[in-house]
Amino acid sequence: MNMTAQKNRILLAALRNMPIILFVGLFLCFGVLAPDFFRYQSIENAVKQASYVGIVAVGMAFVLLTGGIDLSVGSNMYLSTVVAGLCIQRFALSPAAAFVICIGAGFTFAMTNAFIVTRLRVVPFIATLATLVAGRGLGRMLSQSRAISFPETITRIGSARLFDVVPYPIVLFALTLLAAWIMLHRTQWGRQIYAVGYNLESARKAGINTVRIRAIAYVVCGVFASFGGFISVAQLGNVNAGFGRGSEFDAIAAAVLGGISLFGGIGSIFPGVLLGAVMIQLVSTGLVSAKVDLYLHSMISALIIFAAVAIDSHRTILLKKMQQRHIRIE
Amino acid sequence: MPSDAIQFENVSKEFFGIRALSGITLSMPPAQIIGIVGENGAGKSTLMNILGGIVTPDTGSMTCQGQPHKPAGPADATRAGIAFIHQELNLFGNLSIVDNLFIDGFPKIDRLGLLDKRKANQSAHQALQTVGLHCPVHTLVENLTPCEQQLVEIARAVGRNARLIILDEPTSSLTQNERDRLFSLMNTLRNAGCTLVFISHNLDEVLRMSDRIVVLRDGCLVSTGSKTEYTVERMIIDMVGRQIKNLYPPKTSVPSETILLEVSGVTRPGIIEDISFALHKGEILGLFGLMGSGRTELARILFGLDPCTAGEIVAINRPLRRHKPAESIHSGLAFVTENRRDEGLLMEASIEFNIALAALRQTAGSRSSIWVDHKAIRDKSLRVARDLRLQAADHKRQSARNLSGGNQQKLVIAKWLLTNPQILILDEPTRGIDVGAKYEIYTIMNNLAAGGAGILCISSELEELTATCDRILVMSNGRIHGDFARSEFNEKNMLHAAFKGLRTAAEPGDR
């Protein structure tokens, strides 16, 4: 009996630290397949390219922790950068003003989600699926489906380095992680997000304003989505009609790979989501360096994400099982 | 003379035209333990829900320490110094103890709302000291035993300076030692000036712990007074409204020689080891063991919910190997689980739907038919409900949630009876239900056994097993450590067997 308990405990520890195990595994795997993968330059590149997915994934983590989901982040990225781009074209705004407008648009988008989910009580999956379609449509209408290019003042941010050392996207990603960590662990709202995700009904009984907490999660998610969108555009230089499409998949995958449970209440921003986001990027960079057939890329990514979700489910079931058995003597 | 902790003045409440409480006028003096007893549906929970702000009364008023008490929600009651500790604890397993204690109001450093971790840890530590729970405040709640979790809930109440603490069935999942620990804590709190409301079906415990007793029946206050005026017998008479001479029906069934279920050498490593026994036609076989002895796990394996690695299970001459529940049902097994809320019933669905669920195949017009015959289902559910004396207003519309505990249990049994089982496994069939309903459940068991079924009844109440069973198996640490025929029933020996092997094999961490 002791052996099974021991085995279970080891298994659980492994499942709990899965992000780190997966990360090291992937890293080594690609390192063997493509030796130049280990160079500082390629690692820096991977993290830099991961930064915008990472920021969106951090926001996604908030929603997942409450037990919800936000499918509309890709459309949010698109719509808020389109709005910012159009304002720049028309009013010749400074980068700072454009940034504020972009975040403001993301905030408004997110408030819509929060309203539909918490007030109209539509299931998050359907609510955000609807805003995904609607947001993309609105953005296309505003931009007439044309690509909108951003001025050099903004694209400079994408390639500049802080103190000529660390690329700005990485700095901003780090700041996002820090802010999110403080919010989740050092504020009452953060702790209540975990409580709501663990059991909505218990949270209500404990006197938590569950409507507000869930709304906050969607708003944080939307604001971070537009922030990530802005940083991505700063790297790309323009917004085309397909911008952000599929980003919801990358963001959810990064969060889940990073150990955030789809069942809510479990997982951490650091190092979880950081590793998850870099992993997503590592897979695509790694596959390129390993010269894997381009058509296989999406299938391999899907496989890895499938594995992450399976691990998440398995962990939840195992946790339940272990709690079931309490030998109690006295 | 300080004012009463709580005063109810003519409080009434109706649910869907059914009177849950009528004109309760009652005062609870401060710094006392007040025991509330009554059958399920007598109005105990409604009264407490009104006090805790979960339900608003239709008429009447309350005062709390002399002040009018009109809670609009649980938060108001908390502010008035009332803490309600429900039978199902309201904790977050994924958070630490300190987070659980302060989840709706952390101490903060500044306007920004950053938490004052140091202060929170200190006050948490203090609250844990008060309730006598000595573990680090950062321990995750899911790693605590049910008893420790309960102490966390009490610590939460203490940390908020609650003046009135309601404990709803606090002892139902505790071992004897844990109960004693809880009782001494209750005394400490009472001596510190707290008023405690203690709701329990265990009348001996209520009598032992309370200063005052309140008896409710059918939504009315039957009697109240100091505990010296009460005995267990009087409480039962007041609760039921008549004298119950016998808590158990006379045994009418006689086991025959025919074996219905034969289990030999069933093993699942780490869970149960080498279990062998036989269940005969017309026999009520008791399975006694402490929580965690492996008795529920055995039942799950027999029914095919969990796999076993070795051994044989033969049900009515049909060997069951790697079987699924559907095959078990087909072979004549039925399993009434210990947790009717989570496993046995769909709480939101109607009574009729619940009854039909396990028997869809039999109740559908014919075996091969894929269509559901609603009329046949209704007829059968009505018939079974009548046989079991299930009391409900409307089988088609009333949801299982609105039934009292005893009636829910009957509903679970009714559901299984429709599959015409020959072998019934009942796991804790009388947990949390009142004396009258218990009597009826025992009668149902008797009648089924007399009708030729074999019953395996799992229970942690030795008295109920000795009164109802033909034979009792005692399990401990995953093995059968005793097999007693009715003539050899001896509570001391059985308890001895139940504790056998625990001290040597148990890990220190699994306490």
PDB file of N, CA and C in Angstrom, chain A residues 118-149:
ATOM      1  N   THR A 118     -20.954  37.761 -17.401  1.00  0.00           N
ATOM      2  CA  THR A 118     -21.378  37.818 -16.000  1.00  0.00           C
ATOM      3  C   THR A 118     -22.779  38.383 -15.830  1.00  0.00           C
ATOM      4  N   ARG A 119     -23.200  39.293 -16.690  1.00  0.00           N
ATOM      5  CA  ARG A 119     -24.534  39.882 -16.511  1.00  0.00           C
ATOM      6  C   ARG A 119     -25.603  39.148 -17.309  1.00  0.00           C
ATOM      7  N   LEU A 120     -25.295  38.898 -18.604  1.00  0.00           N
ATOM      8  CA  LEU A 120     -26.287  38.178 -19.411  1.00  0.00           C
ATOM      9  C   LEU A 120     -26.179  36.671 -19.196  1.00  0.00           C
ATOM     10  N   ARG A 121     -25.158  36.256 -18.455  1.00  0.00           N
ATOM     11  CA  ARG A 121     -24.955  34.855 -18.085  1.00  0.00           C
ATOM     12  C   ARG A 121     -24.921  33.911 -19.271  1.00  0.00           C
ATOM     13  N   VAL A 122     -24.200  34.333 -20.310  1.00  0.00           N
ATOM     14  CA  VAL A 122     -23.982  33.432 -21.439  1.00  0.00           C
ATOM     15  C   VAL A 122     -22.722  32.632 -21.140  1.00  0.00           C
ATOM     16  N   VAL A 123     -22.737  31.356 -21.493  1.00  0.00           N
ATOM     17  CA  VAL A 123     -21.560  30.510 -21.255  1.00  0.00           C
ATOM     18  C   VAL A 123     -20.346  31.156 -21.931  1.00  0.00           C
ATOM     19  N   PRO A 124     -19.198  31.253 -21.217  1.00  0.00           N
ATOM     20  CA  PRO A 124     -18.028  31.956 -21.754  1.00  0.00           C
ATOM     21  C   PRO A 124     -17.625  31.471 -23.143  1.00  0.00           C
ATOM     22  N   PHE A 125     -17.681  30.162 -23.351  1.00  0.00           N
ATOM     23  CA  PHE A 125     -17.258  29.612 -24.638  1.00  0.00           C
ATOM     24  C   PHE A 125     -18.052  30.235 -25.785  1.00  0.00           C
ATOM     25  N   ILE A 126     -19.359  30.288 -25.621  1.00  0.00           N
ATOM     26  CA  ILE A 126     -20.217  30.818 -26.683  1.00  0.00           C
ATOM     27  C   ILE A 126     -20.094  32.343 -26.749  1.00  0.00           C
ATOM     28  N   ALA A 127     -20.091  32.990 -25.588  1.00  0.00           N
ATOM     29  CA  ALA A 127     -20.032  34.451 -25.557  1.00  0.00           C
ATOM     30  C   ALA A 127     -18.796  34.955 -26.285  1.00  0.00           C
ATOM     31  N   THR A 128     -17.640  34.349 -25.956  1.00  0.00           N
ATOM     32  CA  THR A 128     -16.402  34.865 -26.552  1.00  0.00           C
ATOM     33  C   THR A 128     -16.234  34.373 -27.982  1.00  0.00           C
ATOM     34  N   LEU A 129     -16.882  33.256 -28.315  1.00  0.00           N
ATOM     35  CA  LEU A 129     -16.872  32.830 -29.722  1.00  0.00           C
ATOM     36  C   LEU A 129     -17.614  33.873 -30.560  1.00  0.00           C
ATOM     37  N   ALA A 130     -18.701  34.381 -30.015  1.00  0.00           N
ATOM     38  CA  ALA A 130     -19.477  35.404 -30.724  1.00  0.00           C
ATOM     39  C   ALA A 130     -18.676  36.688 -30.858  1.00  0.00           C
ATOM     40  N   THR A 131     -18.019  37.123 -29.791  1.00  0.00           N
ATOM     41  CA  THR A 131     -17.256  38.372 -29.888  1.00  0.00           C
ATOM     42  C   THR A 131     -16.019  38.181 -30.766  1.00  0.00           C
ATOM     43  N   LEU A 132     -15.526  36.937 -30.854  1.00  0.00           N
ATOM     44  CA  LEU A 132     -14.410  36.663 -31.764  1.00  0.00           C
ATOM     45  C   LEU A 132     -14.830  37.019 -33.195  1.00  0.00           C
ATOM     46  N   VAL A 133     -16.003  36.526 -33.600  1.00  0.00           N
ATOM     47  CA  VAL A 133     -16.480  36.767 -34.959  1.00  0.00           C
ATOM     48  C   VAL A 133     -16.836  38.246 -35.140  1.00  0.00           C
ATOM     49  N   ALA A 134     -17.550  38.796 -34.150  1.00  0.00           N
ATOM     50  CA  ALA A 134     -17.996  40.185 -34.254  1.00  0.00           C
ATOM     51  C   ALA A 134     -16.807  41.141 -34.283  1.00  0.00           C
ATOM     52  N   GLY A 135     -15.794  40.902 -33.433  1.00  0.00           N
ATOM     53  CA  GLY A 135     -14.637  41.789 -33.356  1.00  0.00           C
ATOM     54  C   GLY A 135     -13.866  41.810 -34.664  1.00  0.00           C
ATOM     55  N   ARG A 136     -13.672  40.616 -35.228  1.00  0.00           N
ATOM     56  CA  ARG A 136     -12.966  40.524 -36.511  1.00  0.00           C
ATOM     57  C   ARG A 136     -13.748  41.306 -37.572  1.00  0.00           C
ATOM     58  N   GLY A 137     -15.058  41.131 -37.575  1.00  0.00           N
ATOM     59  CA  GLY A 137     -15.898  41.811 -38.568  1.00  0.00           C
ATOM     60  C   GLY A 137     -15.810  43.324 -38.435  1.00  0.00           C
ATOM     61  N   LEU A 138     -15.889  43.803 -37.201  1.00  0.00           N
ATOM     62  CA  LEU A 138     -15.836  45.249 -36.969  1.00  0.00           C
ATOM     63  C   LEU A 138     -14.494  45.819 -37.423  1.00  0.00           C
ATOM     64  N   GLY A 139     -13.430  45.101 -37.097  1.00  0.00           N
ATOM     65  CA  GLY A 139     -12.097  45.552 -37.493  1.00  0.00           C
ATOM     66  C   GLY A 139     -11.971  45.649 -39.008  1.00  0.00           C
ATOM     67  N   ARG A 140     -12.507  44.639 -39.696  1.00  0.00           N
ATOM     68  CA  ARG A 140     -12.454  44.627 -41.166  1.00  0.00           C
ATOM     69  C   ARG A 140     -13.256  45.778 -41.742  1.00  0.00           C
ATOM     70  N   MET A 141     -14.402  46.048 -41.107  1.00  0.00           N
ATOM     71  CA  MET A 141     -15.250  47.127 -41.587  1.00  0.00           C
ATOM     72  C   MET A 141     -14.507  48.451 -41.466  1.00  0.00           C
ATOM     73  N   LEU A 142     -13.882  48.664 -40.292  1.00  0.00           N
ATOM     74  CA  LEU A 142     -13.174  49.922 -40.064  1.00  0.00           C
ATOM     75  C   LEU A 142     -11.998  50.081 -41.013  1.00  0.00           C
ATOM     76  N   SER A 143     -11.283  48.965 -41.258  1.00  0.00           N
ATOM     77  CA  SER A 143     -10.065  49.075 -42.065  1.00  0.00           C
ATOM     78  C   SER A 143     -10.334  48.796 -43.535  1.00  0.00           C
ATOM     79  N   GLN A 144     -11.571  48.480 -43.877  1.00  0.00           N
ATOM     80  CA  GLN A 144     -11.900  48.061 -45.252  1.00  0.00           C
ATOM     81  C   GLN A 144     -11.017  46.897 -45.677  1.00  0.00           C
ATOM     82  N   SER A 145     -10.619  46.080 -44.698  1.00  0.00           N
ATOM     83  CA  SER A 145      -9.764  44.911 -44.939  1.00  0.00           C
ATOM     84  C   SER A 145      -8.392  45.262 -45.509  1.00  0.00           C
ATOM     85  N   ARG A 146      -8.017  46.537 -45.473  1.00  0.00           N
ATOM     86  CA  ARG A 146      -6.693  46.905 -45.956  1.00  0.00           C
ATOM     87  C   ARG A 146      -5.675  46.732 -44.840  1.00  0.00           C
ATOM     88  N   ALA A 147      -4.417  46.517 -45.217  1.00  0.00           N
ATOM     89  CA  ALA A 147      -3.359  46.486 -44.204  1.00  0.00           C
ATOM     90  C   ALA A 147      -3.065  47.917 -43.778  1.00  0.00           C
ATOM     91  N   ILE A 148      -2.853  48.111 -42.488  1.00  0.00           N
ATOM     92  CA  ILE A 148      -2.549  49.453 -41.978  1.00  0.00           C
ATOM     93  C   ILE A 148      -1.121  49.429 -41.471  1.00  0.00           C
ATOM     94  N   SER A 149      -0.269  50.295 -42.050  1.00  0.00           N
ATOM     95  CA  SER A 149       1.110  50.251 -41.566  1.00  0.00           C
ATOM     96  C   SER A 149       1.306  51.265 -40.445  1.00  0.00           C
TER      97      SER A 149
END
